[in-house]
Coordinates of N, CA and C in Angstrom, one line a residue:
T906 N 90.3 -96.5 63.0 CA 89.5 -95.7 63.9 C 88.1 -96.3 64.0
S907 N 87.6 -96.4 65.2 CA 86.3 -97.0 65.4 C 85.4 -95.9 65.9
L908 N 84.1 -96.1 65.9 CA 83.1 -95.2 66.4 C 83.3 -95.0 67.9
K909 N 83.7 -96.1 68.6 CA 84.0 -96.0 70.0 C 85.1 -95.1 70.3
G910 N 86.1 -95.1 69.4 CA 87.3 -94.3 69.5 C 87.0 -92.8 69.3
M911 N 85.8 -92.5 68.8 CA 85.3 -91.1 68.6 C 84.6 -90.6 69.8
G912 N 84.5 -91.5 70.9 CA 83.8 -91.0 72.1 C 82.3 -91.3 72.1
L913 N 81.8 -92.1 71.2 CA 80.4 -92.4 71.2 C 80.2 -93.6 72.1
R914 N 79.1 -93.6 72.9 CA 78.7 -94.7 73.8 C 78.3 -95.9 73.0
D915 N 78.6 -97.1 73.5 CA 78.2 -98.4 72.8 C 76.7 -98.5 72.6
D916 N 76.0 -98.2 73.7 CA 74.5 -98.5 73.6 C 73.9 -97.5 72.6
S917 N 74.3 -96.3 72.6 CA 73.7 -95.3 71.7 C 74.0 -95.6 70.2
V918 N 75.3 -96.0 70.0 CA 75.7 -96.4 68.7 C 74.9 -97.6 68.2
W919 N 74.9 -98.6 69.0 CA 74.2 -99.9 68.7 C 72.7 -99.7 68.4
N920 N 72.1 -98.9 69.3 CA 70.6 -98.7 69.1 C 70.3 -97.9 67.9
E921 N 71.2 -97.0 67.5 CA 71.0 -96.2 66.3 C 71.2 -97.1 65.1
I922 N 72.2 -98.0 65.1 CA 72.4 -98.9 64.0 C 71.2 -99.8 63.8
V923 N 70.8 -100.5 64.9 CA 69.7 -101.4 64.8 C 68.4 -100.7 64.2
T924 N 68.1 -99.5 64.7 CA 67.0 -98.8 64.2 C 67.1 -98.4 62.8
N925 N 68.3 -98.0 62.4 CA 68.5 -97.7 60.9 C 68.4 -98.9 60.0
C926 N 68.9 -100.0 60.5 CA 68.8 -101.2 59.7 C 67.4 -101.7 59.5
V927 N 66.6 -101.6 60.5 CA 65.2 -102.0 60.4 C 64.4 -101.1 59.5
E928 N 64.7 -99.8 59.6 CA 64.0 -98.8 58.8 C 64.5 -99.0 57.3
L929 N 65.8 -99.2 57.1 CA 66.3 -99.4 55.7 C 65.7 -100.7 55.1
A930 N 65.6 -101.8 55.8 CA 65.0 -103.0 55.3 C 63.6 -102.8 54.9
S931 N 62.8 -102.1 55.7 CA 61.4 -101.8 55.5 C 61.3 -100.9 54.2
F932 N 62.1 -99.9 54.1 CA 62.1 -99.0 53.0 C 62.4 -99.8 51.7
N933 N 63.5 -100.6 51.8 CA 63.9 -101.4 50.6 C 62.7 -102.3 50.1
A934 N 62.1 -103.0 51.1 CA 61.0 -103.9 50.7 C 59.8 -103.1 50.0
R935 N 59.5 -101.9 50.6 CA 58.4 -101.1 50.0 C 58.8 -100.6 48.6
D936 N 60.1 -100.2 48.5 CA 60.5 -99.7 47.2 C 60.6 -100.8 46.1
T937 N 60.9 -102.0 46.5 CA 60.9 -103.1 45.5 C 59.5 -103.3 45.0
V938 N 58.6 -103.3 45.9 CA 57.2 -103.5 45.5 C 56.7 -102.4 44.6
R939 N 57.1 -101.1 44.9 CA 56.8 -100.0 44.1 C 57.4 -100.1 42.7
Q940 N 58.6 -100.5 42.6 CA 59.3 -100.6 41.3 C 58.6 -101.7 40.5
L941 N 58.2 -102.8 41.1 CA 57.5 -103.9 40.4 C 56.2 -103.4 39.8
E942 N 55.5 -102.7 40.7 CA 54.1 -102.2 40.2 C 54.3 -101.1 39.1
Y943 N 55.3 -100.3 39.2 CA 55.6 -99.3 38.2 C 55.9 -99.9 36.9
A944 N 56.6 -101.1 36.9 CA 56.9 -101.8 35.7 C 55.8 -102.6 35.1
G945 N 54.6 -102.6 35.8 CA 53.5 -103.3 35.3 C 53.4 -104.8 35.8
V946 N 54.2 -105.1 36.7 CA 54.3 -106.5 37.3 C 53.2 -106.7 38.3
T947 N 52.4 -107.7 38.2 CA 51.4 -108.0 39.2 C 52.2 -108.7 40.4
Y948 N 52.0 -108.1 41.5 CA 52.7 -108.5 42.7 C 51.8 -109.3 43.6
V949 N 52.2 -110.5 43.9 CA 51.4 -111.4 44.8 C 52.3 -111.9 45.9
Q950 N 51.9 -111.7 47.1 CA 52.7 -112.2 48.2 C 52.0 -113.5 48.8
G951 N 52.9 -114.5 49.0 CA 52.4 -115.8 49.6 C 53.4 -116.8 49.3
Y952 N 53.0 -118.1 49.5 CA 53.9 -119.2 49.3 C 53.5 -119.8 47.9
A953 N 54.4 -120.0 47.0 CA 54.1 -120.4 45.7 C 54.7 -121.8 45.3
A954 N 54.0 -122.5 44.5 CA 54.4 -123.7 43.9 C 53.9 -123.9 42.5
F955 N 54.7 -124.4 41.6 CA 54.2 -124.6 40.3 C 53.2 -125.8 40.3
A956 N 52.2 -125.7 39.5 CA 51.2 -126.8 39.4 C 51.8 -128.1 39.0
D957 N 52.9 -128.1 38.3 CA 53.6 -129.4 38.0 C 55.1 -129.2 38.4
S958 N 56.0 -129.8 37.7 CA 57.4 -129.7 38.2 C 58.1 -128.4 37.7
G959 N 57.3 -127.4 37.3 CA 57.9 -126.2 36.9 C 57.8 -125.9 35.4
G960 N 57.2 -126.8 34.7 CA 57.2 -126.6 33.2 C 56.0 -125.9 32.7
S961 N 55.1 -125.6 33.6 CA 53.8 -124.9 33.1 C 53.8 -123.5 33.5
S962 N 52.7 -122.8 33.1 CA 52.6 -121.4 33.4 C 51.5 -121.2 34.5
S963 N 51.2 -122.3 35.3 CA 50.3 -122.2 36.4 C 51.0 -122.3 37.7
L964 N 50.6 -121.5 38.6 CA 51.2 -121.4 39.9 C 50.2 -121.4 41.0
F965 N 50.4 -122.2 42.0 CA 49.5 -122.2 43.2 C 50.1 -121.2 44.2
I966 N 49.3 -120.3 44.7 CA 49.7 -119.4 45.7 C 48.9 -119.6 47.0
T967 N 49.6 -119.9 48.1 CA 48.9 -120.0 49.4 C 49.1 -118.7 50.2
D968 N 48.0 -118.1 50.5 CA 48.1 -116.8 51.3 C 48.3 -117.1 52.8
V969 N 48.5 -116.0 53.5 CA 48.7 -116.2 55.0 C 47.5 -116.8 55.7
D970 N 46.3 -116.6 55.1 CA 45.1 -117.2 55.7 C 44.8 -118.6 55.2
Q971 N 45.8 -119.2 54.5 CA 45.8 -120.6 54.0 C 44.9 -120.8 52.8
S972 N 44.3 -119.7 52.2 CA 43.6 -119.8 51.0 C 44.5 -120.0 49.8
I973 N 44.1 -120.8 48.9 CA 44.9 -121.1 47.7 C 44.3 -120.6 46.5
A974 N 45.1 -119.9 45.7 CA 44.7 -119.3 44.4 C 45.6 -119.9 43.3
T975 N 45.0 -120.0 42.1 CA 45.8 -120.5 41.0 C 46.0 -119.3 40.1
L976 N 47.3 -119.0 39.7 CA 47.6 -117.9 38.8 C 48.2 -118.5 37.5
R977 N 47.9 -117.9 36.4 CA 48.4 -118.3 35.1 C 49.1 -117.0 34.5
A978 N 50.3 -117.2 34.0 CA 51.0 -116.1 33.4 C 52.1 -116.7 32.4
D979 N 52.4 -115.9 31.4 CA 53.5 -116.3 30.5 C 54.8 -116.2 31.1
K980 N 55.0 -115.2 32.0 CA 56.3 -115.0 32.7 C 56.0 -114.9 34.2
I981 N 56.8 -115.7 34.9 CA 56.6 -115.7 36.4 C 58.0 -115.5 37.0
L982 N 58.0 -114.6 37.9 CA 59.2 -114.3 38.7 C 58.9 -114.7 40.2
I983 N 59.6 -115.6 40.7 CA 59.4 -115.9 42.1 C 60.6 -115.4 42.9
A984 N 60.4 -114.5 43.8 CA 61.4 -114.0 44.7 C 61.3 -114.8 46.0
T985 N 62.2 -115.7 46.2 CA 62.1 -116.7 47.3 C 62.4 -116.1 48.7
G986 N 63.1 -115.0 48.7 CA 63.6 -114.6 50.0 C 64.6 -115.6 50.5
S987 N 65.1 -115.4 51.7 CA 66.0 -116.4 52.3 C 66.0 -116.4 53.8
T988 N 66.4 -117.5 54.3 CA 66.6 -117.6 55.8 C 68.0 -118.1 56.1
P989 N 68.5 -117.6 57.2 CA 69.9 -118.1 57.5 C 69.9 -119.6 57.8
F990 N 71.1 -120.2 57.5 CA 71.3 -121.6 57.7 C 71.6 -121.8 59.2
R991 N 70.9 -122.7 59.8 CA 71.0 -123.0 61.3 C 71.4 -124.4 61.5
P992 N 72.7 -124.8 61.6 CA 73.1 -126.2 61.7 C 72.5 -126.7 63.0
G993 N 72.1 -128.0 63.0 CA 71.6 -128.7 64.2 C 72.7 -128.7 65.3
G994 N 72.2 -128.7 66.5 CA 73.1 -128.9 67.6 C 73.7 -127.6 68.1
I995 N 73.4 -126.5 67.4 CA 73.9 -125.2 67.8 C 72.8 -124.4 68.4
P996 N 72.9 -124.0 69.7 CA 71.8 -123.4 70.4 C 71.6 -121.9 70.1
F997 N 70.9 -121.6 69.0 CA 70.6 -120.2 68.6 C 69.6 -119.7 69.7
D998 N 70.1 -119.0 70.7 CA 69.3 -118.6 71.9 C 69.0 -117.2 71.9
G999 N 69.5 -116.4 71.0 CA 69.2 -114.9 71.0 C 69.9 -114.2 72.1
K1000 N 70.8 -114.9 72.8 CA 71.6 -114.2 73.9 C 73.1 -114.2 73.6
R1001 N 73.6 -115.4 73.2 CA 75.0 -115.5 72.9 C 75.2 -116.0 71.5
V1002 N 74.2 -116.7 70.9 CA 74.3 -117.3 69.6 C 73.2 -116.7 68.7
F1003 N 73.6 -116.1 67.6 CA 72.6 -115.4 66.7 C 72.9 -115.9 65.3
D1004 N 71.9 -115.6 64.4 CA 72.1 -115.8 63.0 C 71.9 -114.4 62.4
S1005 N 72.0 -114.2 61.1 CA 72.1 -112.9 60.5 C 70.7 -112.2 60.6
D1006 N 69.7 -112.9 60.9 CA 68.4 -112.2 61.1 C 68.2 -111.8 62.6
S1007 N 68.5 -112.8 63.5 CA 68.3 -112.5 64.9 C 69.3 -111.5 65.5
I1008 N 70.5 -111.3 64.8 CA 71.5 -110.4 65.4 C 70.9 -109.0 65.5
N1009 N 69.9 -108.7 64.8 CA 69.2 -107.4 64.9 C 68.5 -107.2 66.2
T1010 N 68.3 -108.3 67.0 CA 67.6 -108.2 68.3 C 68.7 -108.0 69.4
L1011 N 69.9 -108.0 69.1 CA 71.0 -107.8 70.1 C 70.8 -106.4 70.7
T1012 N 70.8 -106.3 72.0 CA 70.6 -105.0 72.6 C 71.9 -104.3 73.1
Y1013 N 73.0 -104.9 72.8 CA 74.3 -104.3 73.2 C 75.3 -104.6 72.2
L1014 N 76.4 -103.8 72.2 CA 77.5 -104.0 71.3 C 78.5 -105.0 72.0
P1015 N 78.7 -106.2 71.4 CA 79.6 -107.1 72.1 C 81.0 -106.7 72.1
K1016 N 81.8 -107.1 73.1 CA 83.2 -106.8 73.2 C 84.0 -107.6 72.1
S1017 N 83.5 -108.8 71.9 CA 84.1 -109.6 70.8 C 83.0 -110.5 70.2
V1018 N 83.3 -110.9 69.0 CA 82.3 -111.6 68.2 C 83.0 -112.6 67.3
A1019 N 82.5 -113.8 67.2 CA 83.0 -114.8 66.2 C 81.9 -115.0 65.2
I1020 N 82.2 -114.9 63.9 CA 81.3 -115.0 62.8 C 81.7 -116.2 61.9
T1021 N 80.7 -117.1 61.7 CA 81.0 -118.2 60.8 C 80.6 -117.9 59.4
G1022 N 81.3 -118.3 58.4 CA 81.0 -118.1 57.0 C 81.9 -117.2 56.3
S1023 N 81.9 -117.3 55.0 CA 82.8 -116.4 54.2 C 82.0 -115.7 53.1
G1024 N 80.7 -115.7 53.3 CA 79.8 -115.0 52.3 C 79.8 -113.5 52.5
I1025 N 79.1 -112.8 51.7 CA 79.0 -111.4 51.7 C 78.4 -110.9 53.1
I1026 N 77.3 -111.6 53.5 CA 76.7 -111.2 54.8 C 77.6 -111.3 56.0
A1027 N 78.3 -112.4 56.0 CA 79.3 -112.6 57.1 C 80.4 -111.5 57.1
I1028 N 80.8 -111.2 55.9 CA 81.9 -110.2 55.8 C 81.3 -108.8 56.2
E1029 N 80.1 -108.5 55.8 CA 79.5 -107.3 56.1 C 79.4 -107.1 57.7
F1030 N 78.9 -108.2 58.3 CA 78.8 -108.1 59.8 C 80.2 -108.0 60.4
A1031 N 81.2 -108.7 59.9 CA 82.5 -108.6 60.4 C 83.0 -107.2 60.4
K1032 N 82.8 -106.5 59.2 CA 83.3 -105.2 59.1 C 82.5 -104.2 60.0
I1033 N 81.2 -104.4 60.1 CA 80.3 -103.6 60.9 C 80.8 -103.7 62.4
F1034 N 80.9 -104.9 62.9 CA 81.3 -105.0 64.3 C 82.7 -104.5 64.6
K1035 N 83.7 -104.8 63.6 CA 85.0 -104.3 63.8 C 85.0 -102.7 63.8
N1036 N 84.3 -102.1 62.9 CA 84.3 -100.6 62.8 C 83.6 -100.0 64.1
L1037 N 82.8 -100.8 64.7 CA 82.2 -100.3 66.0 C 83.1 -100.6 67.2
G1038 N 84.2 -101.3 67.0 CA 85.1 -101.5 68.1 C 85.2 -102.9 68.7
S1039 N 84.4 -103.8 68.2 CA 84.4 -105.2 68.7 C 85.6 -105.9 68.1
D1040 N 86.2 -106.9 68.9 CA 87.2 -107.8 68.4 C 86.4 -108.8 67.5
V1041 N 86.9 -109.0 66.3 CA 86.1 -109.9 65.4 C 87.0 -111.0 64.9
T1042 N 86.4 -112.3 65.0 CA 87.1 -113.4 64.3 C 86.1 -114.0 63.3
L1043 N 86.6 -114.1 62.1 CA 85.8 -114.7 61.0 C 86.3 -116.2 60.9
I1044 N 85.3 -117.1 61.0 CA 85.6 -118.5 60.9 C 85.2 -119.1 59.6
I1045 N 86.1 -119.6 58.8 CA 85.7 -120.1 57.4 C 86.2 -121.5 57.3
R1046 N 85.6 -122.2 56.3 CA 86.0 -123.6 56.0 C 87.2 -123.7 55.2
D1047 N 87.3 -122.9 54.2 CA 88.4 -123.0 53.3 C 89.8 -122.6 53.9
N1048 N 90.8 -123.2 53.5 CA 92.1 -122.8 54.1 C 92.7 -121.5 53.5
I1049 N 92.1 -121.1 52.3 CA 92.6 -119.9 51.6 C 91.3 -119.0 51.5
P1050 N 91.3 -117.9 52.3 CA 90.1 -117.1 52.3 C 89.7 -116.5 50.9
R1051 N 90.7 -116.2 50.1 CA 90.4 -115.7 48.7 C 89.6 -116.8 47.9
N1052 N 90.0 -118.0 48.1 CA 89.2 -119.1 47.4 C 87.8 -119.2 47.8
A1053 N 87.6 -119.0 49.1 CA 86.2 -119.0 49.7 C 85.4 -117.9 49.0
L1054 N 85.9 -116.8 48.8 CA 85.2 -115.6 48.2 C 85.0 -115.9 46.7
M1055 N 86.0 -116.5 46.1 CA 85.8 -116.8 44.7 C 84.6 -117.8 44.4
K1056 N 84.4 -118.7 45.4 CA 83.3 -119.7 45.3 C 82.0 -119.0 45.3
I1057 N 81.9 -117.8 45.9 CA 80.6 -117.1 45.9 C 80.5 -116.1 44.7
G1058 N 81.5 -116.2 43.8 CA 81.4 -115.4 42.6 C 82.3 -114.2 42.5
L1059 N 83.1 -113.9 43.5 CA 84.0 -112.7 43.4 C 85.2 -113.0 42.5
D1060 N 85.6 -112.0 41.7 CA 86.8 -112.1 40.9 C 88.0 -112.3 41.9
K1061 N 89.0 -113.1 41.4 CA 90.1 -113.4 42.3 C 90.9 -112.2 42.8
D1062 N 91.0 -111.1 42.0 CA 91.7 -109.9 42.4 C 90.9 -109.2 43.5
I1063 N 89.6 -109.1 43.2 CA 88.7 -108.4 44.2 C 88.7 -109.2 45.5
A1064 N 88.6 -110.6 45.4 CA 88.6 -111.4 46.6 C 89.9 -111.2 47.4
A1065 N 91.0 -111.1 46.7 CA 92.3 -111.0 47.4 C 92.4 -109.6 48.1
T1066 N 91.9 -108.6 47.4 CA 91.8 -107.2 48.0 C 90.9 -107.2 49.2
L1067 N 89.8 -107.8 49.1 CA 88.9 -107.9 50.2 C 89.5 -108.6 51.4
V1068 N 90.1 -109.7 51.2 CA 90.8 -110.4 52.3 C 91.9 -109.5 52.9
A1069 N 92.7 -108.9 52.1 CA 93.7 -108.0 52.6 C 93.1 -106.9 53.5
D1070 N 92.0 -106.3 53.0 CA 91.3 -105.3 53.8 C 90.8 -105.8 55.1
L1071 N 90.3 -107.0 55.1 CA 89.8 -107.6 56.4 C 91.0 -107.8 57.4
V1072 N 92.1 -108.3 56.9 CA 93.2 -108.5 57.8 C 93.8 -107.1 58.2
R1073 N 93.9 -106.2 57.3 CA 94.4 -104.9 57.6 C 93.6 -104.2 58.7
S1074 N 92.3 -104.4 58.6 CA 91.4 -103.8 59.6 C 91.4 -104.5 61.0
G1075 N 92.1 -105.6 61.1 CA 92.3 -106.2 62.4 C 91.3 -107.4 62.6
I1076 N 90.6 -107.8 61.6 CA 89.7 -109.0 61.7 C 90.6 -110.2 61.6
K1077 N 90.4 -111.1 62.6 CA 91.2 -112.4 62.6 C 90.4 -113.4 61.7
I1078 N 91.1 -114.1 60.9 CA 90.5 -115.1 60.1 C 91.0 -116.5 60.5
E1079 N 90.1 -117.4 61.0 CA 90.4 -118.7 61.3 C 90.0 -119.6 60.1
R1080 N 91.0 -120.3 59.6 CA 90.8 -121.0 58.3 C 90.7 -122.5 58.6
G1081 N 90.1 -123.2 57.6 CA 90.0 -124.7 57.7 C 89.1 -125.2 58.8
A1082 N 88.1 -124.5 59.2 CA 87.1 -124.9 60.2 C 86.2 -125.9 59.7
Q1083 N 85.7 -126.8 60.5 CA 84.7 -127.8 60.1 C 83.5 -127.8 61.0

């Protein structure tokens, strides 16, 4: 059963989802900072680099205004964040080709979607789009989907159950892609 099957319009469902995702991400970011501060952690936002190859307790922090500060601490936690991988030669245009960040700018629910990758984020998006009624194809490199999931740290039984759930929900899996 999909949300579309419940009589909800694509545009209203999609707009609600995008709004909720943006609000949830913002809340999670604020809550993480709050938890760090509550634990007595000094929180500094910027671009960080160790003063040497990482063996010291000194860190250079570059702020958004390009000012550089040096911090010293016995314990340093660097939360790197992440950005989606964008292979060369693929036109990420925000119209037909998206990454896991820019997909949030999509203004409509697509009739069909092809998702590359076998990581958790790819699987989450595959399930989301399928549950909303889109036809979904998941494109992975490995010939055995369970093995691809085990490479990211999932237990083999959990990986097998997840793959079975994807197939049962109607998600097509293209294997051995290069």
